[in-house]
PDB file of C-alpha atoms and ligand atoms in Angstrom:
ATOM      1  CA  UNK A1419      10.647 129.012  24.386  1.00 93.00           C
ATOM      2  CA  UNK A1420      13.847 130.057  25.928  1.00 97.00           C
ATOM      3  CA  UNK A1421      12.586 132.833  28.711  1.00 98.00           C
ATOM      4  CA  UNK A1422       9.229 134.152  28.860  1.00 98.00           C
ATOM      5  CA  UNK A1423       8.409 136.711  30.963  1.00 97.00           C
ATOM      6  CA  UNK A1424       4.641 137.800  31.225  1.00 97.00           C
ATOM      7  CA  UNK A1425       3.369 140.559  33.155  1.00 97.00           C
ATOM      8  CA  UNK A1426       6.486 140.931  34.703  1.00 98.00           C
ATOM      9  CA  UNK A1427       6.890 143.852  37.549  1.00 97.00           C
ATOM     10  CA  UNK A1428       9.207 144.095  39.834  1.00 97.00           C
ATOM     11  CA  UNK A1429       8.700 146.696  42.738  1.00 96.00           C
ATOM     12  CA  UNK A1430      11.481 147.873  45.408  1.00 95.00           C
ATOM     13  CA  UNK A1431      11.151 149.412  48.754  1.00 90.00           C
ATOM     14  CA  UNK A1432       8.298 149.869  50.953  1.00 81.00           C
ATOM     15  CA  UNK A1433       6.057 152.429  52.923  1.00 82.00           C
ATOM     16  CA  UNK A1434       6.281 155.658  51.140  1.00 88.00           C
ATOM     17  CA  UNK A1435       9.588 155.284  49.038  1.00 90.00           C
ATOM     18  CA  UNK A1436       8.574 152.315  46.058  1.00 92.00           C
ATOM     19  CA  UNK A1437      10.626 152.547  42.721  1.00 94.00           C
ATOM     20  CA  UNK A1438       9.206 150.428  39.918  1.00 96.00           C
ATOM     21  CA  UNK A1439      12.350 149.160  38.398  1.00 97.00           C
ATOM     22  CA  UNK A1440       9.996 147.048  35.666  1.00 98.00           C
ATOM     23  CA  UNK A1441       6.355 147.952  34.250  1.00 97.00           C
ATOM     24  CA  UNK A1442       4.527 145.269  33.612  1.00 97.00           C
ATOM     25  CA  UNK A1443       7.234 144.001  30.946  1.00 97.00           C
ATOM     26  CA  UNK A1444       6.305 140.486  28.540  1.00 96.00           C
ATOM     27  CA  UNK A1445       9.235 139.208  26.939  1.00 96.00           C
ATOM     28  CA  UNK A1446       9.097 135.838  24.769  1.00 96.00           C
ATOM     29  CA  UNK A1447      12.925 134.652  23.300  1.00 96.00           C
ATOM     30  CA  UNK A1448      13.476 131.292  21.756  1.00 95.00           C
ATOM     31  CA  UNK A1449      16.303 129.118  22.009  1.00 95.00           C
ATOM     32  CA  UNK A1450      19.590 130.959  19.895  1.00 95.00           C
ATOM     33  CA  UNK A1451      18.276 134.703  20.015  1.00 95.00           C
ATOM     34  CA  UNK A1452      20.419 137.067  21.189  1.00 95.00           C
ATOM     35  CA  UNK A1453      18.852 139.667  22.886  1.00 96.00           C
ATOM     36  CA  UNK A1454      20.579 143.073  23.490  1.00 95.00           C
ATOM     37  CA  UNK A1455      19.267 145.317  25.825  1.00 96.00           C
ATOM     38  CA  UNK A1456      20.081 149.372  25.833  1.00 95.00           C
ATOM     39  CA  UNK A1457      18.801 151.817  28.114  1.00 94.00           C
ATOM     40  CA  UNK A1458      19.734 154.473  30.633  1.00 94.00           C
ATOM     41  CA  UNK A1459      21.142 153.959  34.060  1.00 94.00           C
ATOM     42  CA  UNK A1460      18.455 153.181  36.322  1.00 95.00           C
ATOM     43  CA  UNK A1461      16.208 152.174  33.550  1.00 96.00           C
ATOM     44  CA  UNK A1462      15.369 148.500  35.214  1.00 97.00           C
ATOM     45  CA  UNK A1463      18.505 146.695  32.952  1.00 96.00           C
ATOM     46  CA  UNK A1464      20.127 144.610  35.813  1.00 96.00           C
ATOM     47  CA  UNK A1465      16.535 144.012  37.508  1.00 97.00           C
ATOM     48  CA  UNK A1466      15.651 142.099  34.538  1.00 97.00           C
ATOM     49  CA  UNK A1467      18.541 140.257  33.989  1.00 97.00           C
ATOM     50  CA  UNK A1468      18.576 139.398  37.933  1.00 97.00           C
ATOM     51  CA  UNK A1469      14.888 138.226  37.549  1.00 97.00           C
ATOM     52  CA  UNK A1470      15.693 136.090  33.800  1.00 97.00           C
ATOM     53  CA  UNK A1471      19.012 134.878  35.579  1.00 96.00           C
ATOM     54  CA  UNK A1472      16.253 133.670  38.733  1.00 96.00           C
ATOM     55  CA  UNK A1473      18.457 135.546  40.815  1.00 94.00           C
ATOM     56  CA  UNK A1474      15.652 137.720  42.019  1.00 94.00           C
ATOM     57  CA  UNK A1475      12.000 137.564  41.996  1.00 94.00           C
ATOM     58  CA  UNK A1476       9.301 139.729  40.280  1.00 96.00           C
ATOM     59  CA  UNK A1477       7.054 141.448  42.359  1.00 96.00           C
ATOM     60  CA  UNK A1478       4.000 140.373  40.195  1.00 97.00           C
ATOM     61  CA  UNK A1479       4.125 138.305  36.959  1.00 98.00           C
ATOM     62  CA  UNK A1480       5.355 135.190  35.699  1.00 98.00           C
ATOM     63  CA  UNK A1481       8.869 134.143  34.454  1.00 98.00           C
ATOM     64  CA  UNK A1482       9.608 130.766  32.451  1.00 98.00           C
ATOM     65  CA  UNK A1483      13.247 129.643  32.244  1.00 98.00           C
ATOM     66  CA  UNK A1484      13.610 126.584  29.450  1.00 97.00           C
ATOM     67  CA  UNK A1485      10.116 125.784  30.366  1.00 96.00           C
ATOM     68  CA  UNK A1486      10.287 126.207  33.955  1.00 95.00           C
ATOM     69  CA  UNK A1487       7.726 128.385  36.098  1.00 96.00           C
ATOM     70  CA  UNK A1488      10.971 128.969  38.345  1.00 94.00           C
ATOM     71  CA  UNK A1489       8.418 130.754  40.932  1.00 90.00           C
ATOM     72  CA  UNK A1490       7.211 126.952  41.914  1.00 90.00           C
ATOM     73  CA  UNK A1491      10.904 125.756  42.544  1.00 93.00           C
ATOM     74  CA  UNK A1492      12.472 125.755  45.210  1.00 92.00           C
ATOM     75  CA  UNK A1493      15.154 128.018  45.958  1.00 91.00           C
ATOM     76  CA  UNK A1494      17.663 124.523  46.845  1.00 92.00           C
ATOM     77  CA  UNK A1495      16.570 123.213  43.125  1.00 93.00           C
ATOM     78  CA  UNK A1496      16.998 126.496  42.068  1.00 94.00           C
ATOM     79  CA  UNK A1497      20.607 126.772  42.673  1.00 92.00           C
ATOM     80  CA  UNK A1498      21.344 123.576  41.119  1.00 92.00           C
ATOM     81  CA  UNK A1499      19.017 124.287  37.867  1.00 95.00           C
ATOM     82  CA  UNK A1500      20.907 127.895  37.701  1.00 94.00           C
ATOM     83  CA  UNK A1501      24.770 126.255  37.784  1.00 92.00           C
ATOM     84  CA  UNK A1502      23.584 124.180  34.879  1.00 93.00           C
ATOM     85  CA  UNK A1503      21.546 126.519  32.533  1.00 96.00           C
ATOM     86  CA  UNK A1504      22.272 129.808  32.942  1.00 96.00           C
ATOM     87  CA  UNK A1505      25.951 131.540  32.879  1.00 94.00           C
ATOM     88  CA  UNK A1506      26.197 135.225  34.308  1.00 94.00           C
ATOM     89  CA  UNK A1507      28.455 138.122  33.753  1.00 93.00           C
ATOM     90  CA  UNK A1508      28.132 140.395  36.588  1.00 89.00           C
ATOM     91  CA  UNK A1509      28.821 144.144  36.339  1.00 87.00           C
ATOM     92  CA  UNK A1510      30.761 143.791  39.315  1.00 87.00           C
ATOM     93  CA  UNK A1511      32.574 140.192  38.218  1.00 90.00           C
ATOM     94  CA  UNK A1512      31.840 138.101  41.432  1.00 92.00           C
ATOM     95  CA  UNK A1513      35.520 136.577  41.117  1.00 97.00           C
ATOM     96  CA  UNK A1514      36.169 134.585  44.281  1.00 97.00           C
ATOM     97  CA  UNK A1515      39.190 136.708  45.657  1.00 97.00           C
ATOM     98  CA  UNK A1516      40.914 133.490  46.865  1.00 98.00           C
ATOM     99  CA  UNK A1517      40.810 131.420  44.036  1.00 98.00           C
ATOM    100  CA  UNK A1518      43.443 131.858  40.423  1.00 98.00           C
ATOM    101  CA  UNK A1519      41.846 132.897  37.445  1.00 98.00           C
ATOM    102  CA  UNK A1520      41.828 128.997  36.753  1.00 98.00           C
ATOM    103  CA  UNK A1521      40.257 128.025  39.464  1.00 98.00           C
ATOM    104  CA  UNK A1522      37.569 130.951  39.667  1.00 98.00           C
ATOM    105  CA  UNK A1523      36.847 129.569  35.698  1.00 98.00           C
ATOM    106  CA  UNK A1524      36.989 126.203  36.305  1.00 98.00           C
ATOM    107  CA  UNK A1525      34.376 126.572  39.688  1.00 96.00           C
ATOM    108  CA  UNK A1526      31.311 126.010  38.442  1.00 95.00           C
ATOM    109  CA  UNK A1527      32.081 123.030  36.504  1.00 96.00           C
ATOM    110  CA  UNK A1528      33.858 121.443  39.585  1.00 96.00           C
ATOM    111  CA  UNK A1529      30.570 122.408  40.999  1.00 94.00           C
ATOM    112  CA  UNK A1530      28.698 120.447  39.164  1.00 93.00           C
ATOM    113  CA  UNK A1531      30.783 117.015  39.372  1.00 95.00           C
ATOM    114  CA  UNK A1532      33.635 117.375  36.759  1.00 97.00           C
ATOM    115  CA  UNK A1533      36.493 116.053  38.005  1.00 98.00           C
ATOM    116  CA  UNK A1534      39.057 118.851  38.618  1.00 97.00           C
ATOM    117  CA  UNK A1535      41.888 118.106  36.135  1.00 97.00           C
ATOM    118  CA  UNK A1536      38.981 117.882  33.618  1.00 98.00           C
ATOM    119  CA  UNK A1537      37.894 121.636  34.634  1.00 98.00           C
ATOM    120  CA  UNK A1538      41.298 123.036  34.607  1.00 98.00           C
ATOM    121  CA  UNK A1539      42.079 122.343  31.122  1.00 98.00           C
ATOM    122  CA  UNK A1540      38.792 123.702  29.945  1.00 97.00           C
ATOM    123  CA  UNK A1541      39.544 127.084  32.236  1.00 98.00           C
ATOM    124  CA  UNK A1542      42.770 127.339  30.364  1.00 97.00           C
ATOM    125  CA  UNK A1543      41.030 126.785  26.840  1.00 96.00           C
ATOM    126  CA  UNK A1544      38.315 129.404  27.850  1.00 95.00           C
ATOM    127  CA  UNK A1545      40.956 131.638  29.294  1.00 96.00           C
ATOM    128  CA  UNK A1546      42.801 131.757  26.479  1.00 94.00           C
ATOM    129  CA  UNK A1547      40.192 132.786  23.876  1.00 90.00           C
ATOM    130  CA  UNK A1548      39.786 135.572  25.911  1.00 90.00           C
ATOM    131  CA  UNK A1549      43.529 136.269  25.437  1.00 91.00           C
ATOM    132  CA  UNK A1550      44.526 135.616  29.148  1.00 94.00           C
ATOM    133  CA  UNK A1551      46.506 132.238  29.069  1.00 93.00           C
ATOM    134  CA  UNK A1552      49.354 133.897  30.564  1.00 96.00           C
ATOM    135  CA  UNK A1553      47.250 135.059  33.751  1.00 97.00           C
ATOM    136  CA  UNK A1554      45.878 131.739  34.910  1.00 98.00           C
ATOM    137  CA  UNK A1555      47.714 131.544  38.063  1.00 98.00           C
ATOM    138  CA  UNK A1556      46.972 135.224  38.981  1.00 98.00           C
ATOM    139  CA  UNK A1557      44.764 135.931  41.552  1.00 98.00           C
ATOM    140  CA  UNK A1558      41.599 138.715  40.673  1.00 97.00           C
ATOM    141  CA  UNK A1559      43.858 141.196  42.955  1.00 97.00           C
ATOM    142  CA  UNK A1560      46.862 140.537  40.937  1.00 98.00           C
ATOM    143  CA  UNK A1561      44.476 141.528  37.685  1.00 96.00           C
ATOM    144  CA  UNK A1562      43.471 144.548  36.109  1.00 92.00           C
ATOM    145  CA  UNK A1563      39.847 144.960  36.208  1.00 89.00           C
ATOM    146  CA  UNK A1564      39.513 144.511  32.216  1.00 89.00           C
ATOM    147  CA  UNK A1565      41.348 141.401  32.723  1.00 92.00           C
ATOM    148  CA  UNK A1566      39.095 140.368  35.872  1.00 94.00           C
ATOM    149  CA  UNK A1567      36.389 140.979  33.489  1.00 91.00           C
ATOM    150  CA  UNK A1568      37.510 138.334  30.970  1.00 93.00           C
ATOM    151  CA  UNK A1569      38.212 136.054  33.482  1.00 95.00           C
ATOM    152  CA  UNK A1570      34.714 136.303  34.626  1.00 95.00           C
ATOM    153  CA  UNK A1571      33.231 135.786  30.421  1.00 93.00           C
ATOM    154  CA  UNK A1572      35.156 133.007  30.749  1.00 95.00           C
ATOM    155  CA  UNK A1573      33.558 131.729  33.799  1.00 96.00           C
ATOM    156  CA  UNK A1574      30.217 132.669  32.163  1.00 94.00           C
ATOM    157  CA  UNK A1575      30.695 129.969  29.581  1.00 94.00           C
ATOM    158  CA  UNK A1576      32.424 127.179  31.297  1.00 94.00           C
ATOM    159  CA  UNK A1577      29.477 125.144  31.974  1.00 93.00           C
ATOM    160  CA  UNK A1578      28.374 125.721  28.366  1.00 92.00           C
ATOM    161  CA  UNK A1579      24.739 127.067  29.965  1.00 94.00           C
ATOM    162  CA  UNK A1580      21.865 127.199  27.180  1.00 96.00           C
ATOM    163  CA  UNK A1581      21.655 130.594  28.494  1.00 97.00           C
ATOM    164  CA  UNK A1582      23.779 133.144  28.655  1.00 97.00           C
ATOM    165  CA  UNK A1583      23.128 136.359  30.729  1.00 97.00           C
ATOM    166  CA  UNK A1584      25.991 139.506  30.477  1.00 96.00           C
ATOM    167  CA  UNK A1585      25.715 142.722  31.798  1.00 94.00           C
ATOM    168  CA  UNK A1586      27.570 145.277  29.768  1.00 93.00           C
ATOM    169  CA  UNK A1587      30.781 142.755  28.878  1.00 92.00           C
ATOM    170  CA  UNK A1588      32.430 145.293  27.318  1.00 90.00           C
ATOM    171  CA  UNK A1589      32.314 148.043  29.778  1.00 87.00           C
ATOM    172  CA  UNK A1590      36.033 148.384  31.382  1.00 82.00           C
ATOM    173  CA  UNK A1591      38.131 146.620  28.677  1.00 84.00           C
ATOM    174  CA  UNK A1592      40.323 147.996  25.530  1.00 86.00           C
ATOM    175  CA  UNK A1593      38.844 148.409  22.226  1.00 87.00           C
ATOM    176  CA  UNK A1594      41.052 145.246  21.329  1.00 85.00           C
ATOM    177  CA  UNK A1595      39.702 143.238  24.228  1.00 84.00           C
ATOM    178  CA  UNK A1596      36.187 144.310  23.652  1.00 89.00           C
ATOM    179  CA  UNK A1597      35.425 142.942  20.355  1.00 88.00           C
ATOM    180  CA  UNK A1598      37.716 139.421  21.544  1.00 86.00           C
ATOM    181  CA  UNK A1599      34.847 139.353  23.891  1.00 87.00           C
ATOM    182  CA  UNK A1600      32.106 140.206  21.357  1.00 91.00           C
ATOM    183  CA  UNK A1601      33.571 137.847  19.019  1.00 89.00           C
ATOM    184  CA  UNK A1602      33.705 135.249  21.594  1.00 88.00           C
ATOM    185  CA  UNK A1603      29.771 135.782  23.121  1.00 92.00           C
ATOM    186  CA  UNK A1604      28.811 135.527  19.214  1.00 92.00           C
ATOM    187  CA  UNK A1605      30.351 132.350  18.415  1.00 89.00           C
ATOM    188  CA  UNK A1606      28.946 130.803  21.293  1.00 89.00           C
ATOM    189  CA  UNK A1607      25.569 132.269  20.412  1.00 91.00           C
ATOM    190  CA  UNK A1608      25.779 131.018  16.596  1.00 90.00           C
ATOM    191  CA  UNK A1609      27.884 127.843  17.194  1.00 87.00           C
ATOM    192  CA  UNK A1610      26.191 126.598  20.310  1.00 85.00           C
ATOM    193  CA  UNK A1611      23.060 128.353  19.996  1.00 89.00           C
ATOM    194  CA  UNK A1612      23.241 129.785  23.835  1.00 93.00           C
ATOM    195  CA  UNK A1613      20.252 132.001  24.052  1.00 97.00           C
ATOM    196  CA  UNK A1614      21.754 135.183  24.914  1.00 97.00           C
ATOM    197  CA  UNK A1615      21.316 138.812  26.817  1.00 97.00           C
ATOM    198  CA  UNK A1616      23.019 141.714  27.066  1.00 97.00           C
ATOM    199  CA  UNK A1617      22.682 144.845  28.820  1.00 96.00           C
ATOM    200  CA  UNK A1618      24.937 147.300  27.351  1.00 94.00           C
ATOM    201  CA  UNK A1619      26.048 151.097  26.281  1.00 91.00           C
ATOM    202  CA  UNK A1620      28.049 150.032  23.713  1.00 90.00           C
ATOM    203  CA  UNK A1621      26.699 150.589  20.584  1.00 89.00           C
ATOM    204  CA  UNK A1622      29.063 148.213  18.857  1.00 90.00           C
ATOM    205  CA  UNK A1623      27.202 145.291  20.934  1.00 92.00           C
ATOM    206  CA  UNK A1624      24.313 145.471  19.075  1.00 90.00           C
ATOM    207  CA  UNK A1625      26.252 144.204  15.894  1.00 89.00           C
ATOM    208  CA  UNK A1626      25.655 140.555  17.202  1.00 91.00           C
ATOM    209  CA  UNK A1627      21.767 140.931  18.168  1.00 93.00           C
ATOM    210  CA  UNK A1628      18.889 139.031  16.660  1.00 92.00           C
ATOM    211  CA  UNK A1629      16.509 141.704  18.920  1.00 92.00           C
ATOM    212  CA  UNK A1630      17.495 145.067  20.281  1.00 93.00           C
ATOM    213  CA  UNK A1631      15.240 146.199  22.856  1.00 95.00           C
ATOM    214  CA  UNK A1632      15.078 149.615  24.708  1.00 95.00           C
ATOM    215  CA  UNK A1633      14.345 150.188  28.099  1.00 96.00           C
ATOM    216  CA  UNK A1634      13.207 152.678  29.939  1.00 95.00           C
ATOM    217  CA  UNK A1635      11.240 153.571  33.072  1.00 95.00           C
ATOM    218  CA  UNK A1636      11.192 150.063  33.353  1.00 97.00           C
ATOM    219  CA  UNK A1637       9.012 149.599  30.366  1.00 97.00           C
ATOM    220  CA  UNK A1638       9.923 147.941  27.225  1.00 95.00           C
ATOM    221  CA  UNK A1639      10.294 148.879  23.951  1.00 93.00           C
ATOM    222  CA  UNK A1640      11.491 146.882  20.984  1.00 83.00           C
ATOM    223  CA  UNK A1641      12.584 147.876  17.842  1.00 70.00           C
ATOM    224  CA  UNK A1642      12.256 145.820  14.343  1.00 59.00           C
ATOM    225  CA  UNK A1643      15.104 143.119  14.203  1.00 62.00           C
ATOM    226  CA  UNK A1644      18.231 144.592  13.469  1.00 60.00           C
ATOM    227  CA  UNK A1645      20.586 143.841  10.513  1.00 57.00           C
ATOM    228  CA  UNK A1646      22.908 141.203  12.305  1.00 61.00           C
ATOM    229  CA  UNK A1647      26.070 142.482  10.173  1.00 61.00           C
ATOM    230  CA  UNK A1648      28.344 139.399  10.150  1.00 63.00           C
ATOM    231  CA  UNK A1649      31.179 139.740  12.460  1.00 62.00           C
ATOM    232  CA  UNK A1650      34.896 138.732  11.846  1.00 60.00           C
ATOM    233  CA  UNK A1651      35.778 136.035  14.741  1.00 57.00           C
TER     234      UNK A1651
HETATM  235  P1  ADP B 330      23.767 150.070  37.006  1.00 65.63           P
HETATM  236  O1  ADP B 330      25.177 150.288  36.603  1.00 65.63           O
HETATM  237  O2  ADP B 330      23.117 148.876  36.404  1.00 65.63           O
HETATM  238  O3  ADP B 330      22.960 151.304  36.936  1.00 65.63           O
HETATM  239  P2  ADP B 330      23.521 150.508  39.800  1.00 65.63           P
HETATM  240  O4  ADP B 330      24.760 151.215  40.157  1.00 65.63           O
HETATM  241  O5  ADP B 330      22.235 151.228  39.578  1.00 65.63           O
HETATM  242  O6  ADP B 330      23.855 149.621  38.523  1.00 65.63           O
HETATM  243  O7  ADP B 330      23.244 149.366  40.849  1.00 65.63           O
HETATM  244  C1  ADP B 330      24.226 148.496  41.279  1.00 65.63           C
HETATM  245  C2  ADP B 330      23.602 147.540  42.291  1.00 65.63           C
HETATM  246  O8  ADP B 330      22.994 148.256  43.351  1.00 65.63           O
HETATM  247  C3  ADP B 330      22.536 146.676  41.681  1.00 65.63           C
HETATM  248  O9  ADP B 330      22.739 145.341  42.102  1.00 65.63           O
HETATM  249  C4  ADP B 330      21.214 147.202  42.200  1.00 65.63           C
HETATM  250  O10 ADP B 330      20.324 146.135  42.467  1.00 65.63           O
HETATM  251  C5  ADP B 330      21.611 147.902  43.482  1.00 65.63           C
HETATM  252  N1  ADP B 330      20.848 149.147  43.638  1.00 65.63           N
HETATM  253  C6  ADP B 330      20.632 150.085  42.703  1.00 65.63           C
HETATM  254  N2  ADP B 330      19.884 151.082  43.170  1.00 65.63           N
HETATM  255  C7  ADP B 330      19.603 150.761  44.452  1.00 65.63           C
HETATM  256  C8  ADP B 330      18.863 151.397  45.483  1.00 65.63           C
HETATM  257  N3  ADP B 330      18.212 152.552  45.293  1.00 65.63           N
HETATM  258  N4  ADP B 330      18.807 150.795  46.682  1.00 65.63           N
HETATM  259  C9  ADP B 330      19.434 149.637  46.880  1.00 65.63           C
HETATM  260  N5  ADP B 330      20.147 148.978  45.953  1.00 65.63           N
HETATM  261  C10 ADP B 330      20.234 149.542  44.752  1.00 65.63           C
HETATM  262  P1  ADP B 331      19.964 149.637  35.286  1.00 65.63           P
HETATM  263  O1  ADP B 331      20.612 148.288  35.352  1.00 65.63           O
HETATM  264  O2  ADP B 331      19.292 149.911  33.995  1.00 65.63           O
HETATM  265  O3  ADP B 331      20.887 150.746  35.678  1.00 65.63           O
HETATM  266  P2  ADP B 331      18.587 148.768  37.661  1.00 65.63           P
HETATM  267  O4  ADP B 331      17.810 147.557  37.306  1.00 65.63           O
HETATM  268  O5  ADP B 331      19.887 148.596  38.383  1.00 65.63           O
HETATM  269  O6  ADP B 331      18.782 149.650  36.352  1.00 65.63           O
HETATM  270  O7  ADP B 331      17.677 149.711  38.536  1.00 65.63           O
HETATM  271  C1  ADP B 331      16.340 150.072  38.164  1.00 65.63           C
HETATM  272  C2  ADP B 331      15.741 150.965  39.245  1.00 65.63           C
HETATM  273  O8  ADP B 331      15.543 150.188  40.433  1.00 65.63           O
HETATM  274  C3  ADP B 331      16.651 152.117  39.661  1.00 65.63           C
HETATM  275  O9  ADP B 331      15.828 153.201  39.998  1.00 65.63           O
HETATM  276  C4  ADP B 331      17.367 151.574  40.875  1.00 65.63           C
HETATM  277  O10 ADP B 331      17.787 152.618  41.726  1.00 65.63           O
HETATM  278  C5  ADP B 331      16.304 150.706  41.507  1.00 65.63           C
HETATM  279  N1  ADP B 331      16.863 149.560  42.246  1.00 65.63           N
HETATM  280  C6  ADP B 331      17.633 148.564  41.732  1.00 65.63           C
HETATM  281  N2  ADP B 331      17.934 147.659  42.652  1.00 65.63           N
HETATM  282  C7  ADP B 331      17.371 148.098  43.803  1.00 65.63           C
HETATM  283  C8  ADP B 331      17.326 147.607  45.142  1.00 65.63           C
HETATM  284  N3  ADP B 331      17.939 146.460  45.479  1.00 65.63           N
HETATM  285  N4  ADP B 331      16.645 148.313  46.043  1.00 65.63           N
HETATM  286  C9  ADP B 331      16.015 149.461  45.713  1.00 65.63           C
HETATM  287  N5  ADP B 331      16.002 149.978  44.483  1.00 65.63           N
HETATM  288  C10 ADP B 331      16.668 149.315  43.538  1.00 65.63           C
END
């Protein structure tokens, strides 16, 4: 099993303000699903990507990444065990202001002990199936945000991470640019078998899920697979 999530709640605040952002939510995905998750704002989306990405902890429940009780790790293994598995779109990007679009793709690799000429030329390969060779020297300021989104896909699959978390990838880029990036997220869910997850609005998104699941009030609901209708890459 890819993730599996049992029991899974995740409670914020204390005293007398407490929002349950997830209900008690078990999820089991194998290895190659691609999971696309719709809901309303506030719905507990990002929480459970945050908690499947091991960037944040349920309040009750268990969570298995590739096997892993990722509760019993930790948090300096953790790091390490997160560069290599798991790649993450954030809503907000992340880019590191200082670094090219290059450099900001190649940095986990270089992270992990490729040598840097090595990383480059993969950034620039990743960069430009997301149709930004051209901005590789730009810096994220220099970059419209649709472009600093791309930038940050890219940086999402540079390691080549079994898993593959996004949330919403196509929010904030061009019809155009948004199916590149759908096209792109599906090969490397059919080709390379990343498990993947999505938290999106877009309706068009769900064309490349193996499960859609609805959320809401932090509760789960899933629907029968979905017709993957074949996509043209
Ligand atoms: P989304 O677009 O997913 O609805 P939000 O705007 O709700 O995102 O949240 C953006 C970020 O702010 C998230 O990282 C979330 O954890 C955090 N956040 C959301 N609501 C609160 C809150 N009530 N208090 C503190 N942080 C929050
Ligand atoms: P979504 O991604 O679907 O918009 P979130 O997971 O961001 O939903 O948020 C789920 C609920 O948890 C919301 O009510 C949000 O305000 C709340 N929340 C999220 N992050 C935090 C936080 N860090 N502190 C307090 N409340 C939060």
């Amino acid at each position: 099993m890819a993730v599996e999530l049992k029991n899974v709640t995740k409670v914020y605040g204390n005293g007398s303000v407490k929002t349950v952002a997830l209900d008690d939510v078990s999820l089991s995905v194998t290895q190659g699903e691609a999971v696309v998750l719709m809901g309303p704002s506030g719905s507990g989306k990002t929480t459970l990507l945050n908690i499947i990405a091991t960037l944040d902890r349920p309040t009750s429940g268990e969570v298995y990444v590739l096997g892993v009780d990722v509760a019993k790790m930790p948090e300096r293994k953790l790091e390490r065990f997160r560069l290599r598995n798991i790649g993450y779109l954030f809503q907000s990007y992340n880019l590191v202001p200082y670094l090219t679009a290059e450099q900001n793709v190649a940095l986990p690799l270089v992270t992990l002990g490729v040598k840097k000429e090595l990383a480059l030329l993969k950034a620039r390969l990743l960069l430009e199936l997301v149709g930004l060779e051209k901005a590789a020297a730009l810096y994220p300021h220099q970059m419209s945000g649709g472009m600093q989104q791309r930038v940050a896909v890219a940086r999402a699959l540079a390691a080549n991470p079994p898993i593959l978390i996004l949330d919403e990838p196509t929010s904030n880029v061009d019809p155009d640019n948004a199916s590149q990036v759908l096209g792109l997220i599906y090969v490397v869910n059919k080709l390379f078998k990343s498990t993947v997850f999505i938290a999106t609005h877009d309706p068009e998104v769900a064309r490349i899920a193996t499960r859609l699941v609805y959320i809401r009030g932090g509760k789960l609901y899933e629907t029968v697979e979905p017709p993957r209708r074949e996509l043209k890459v």
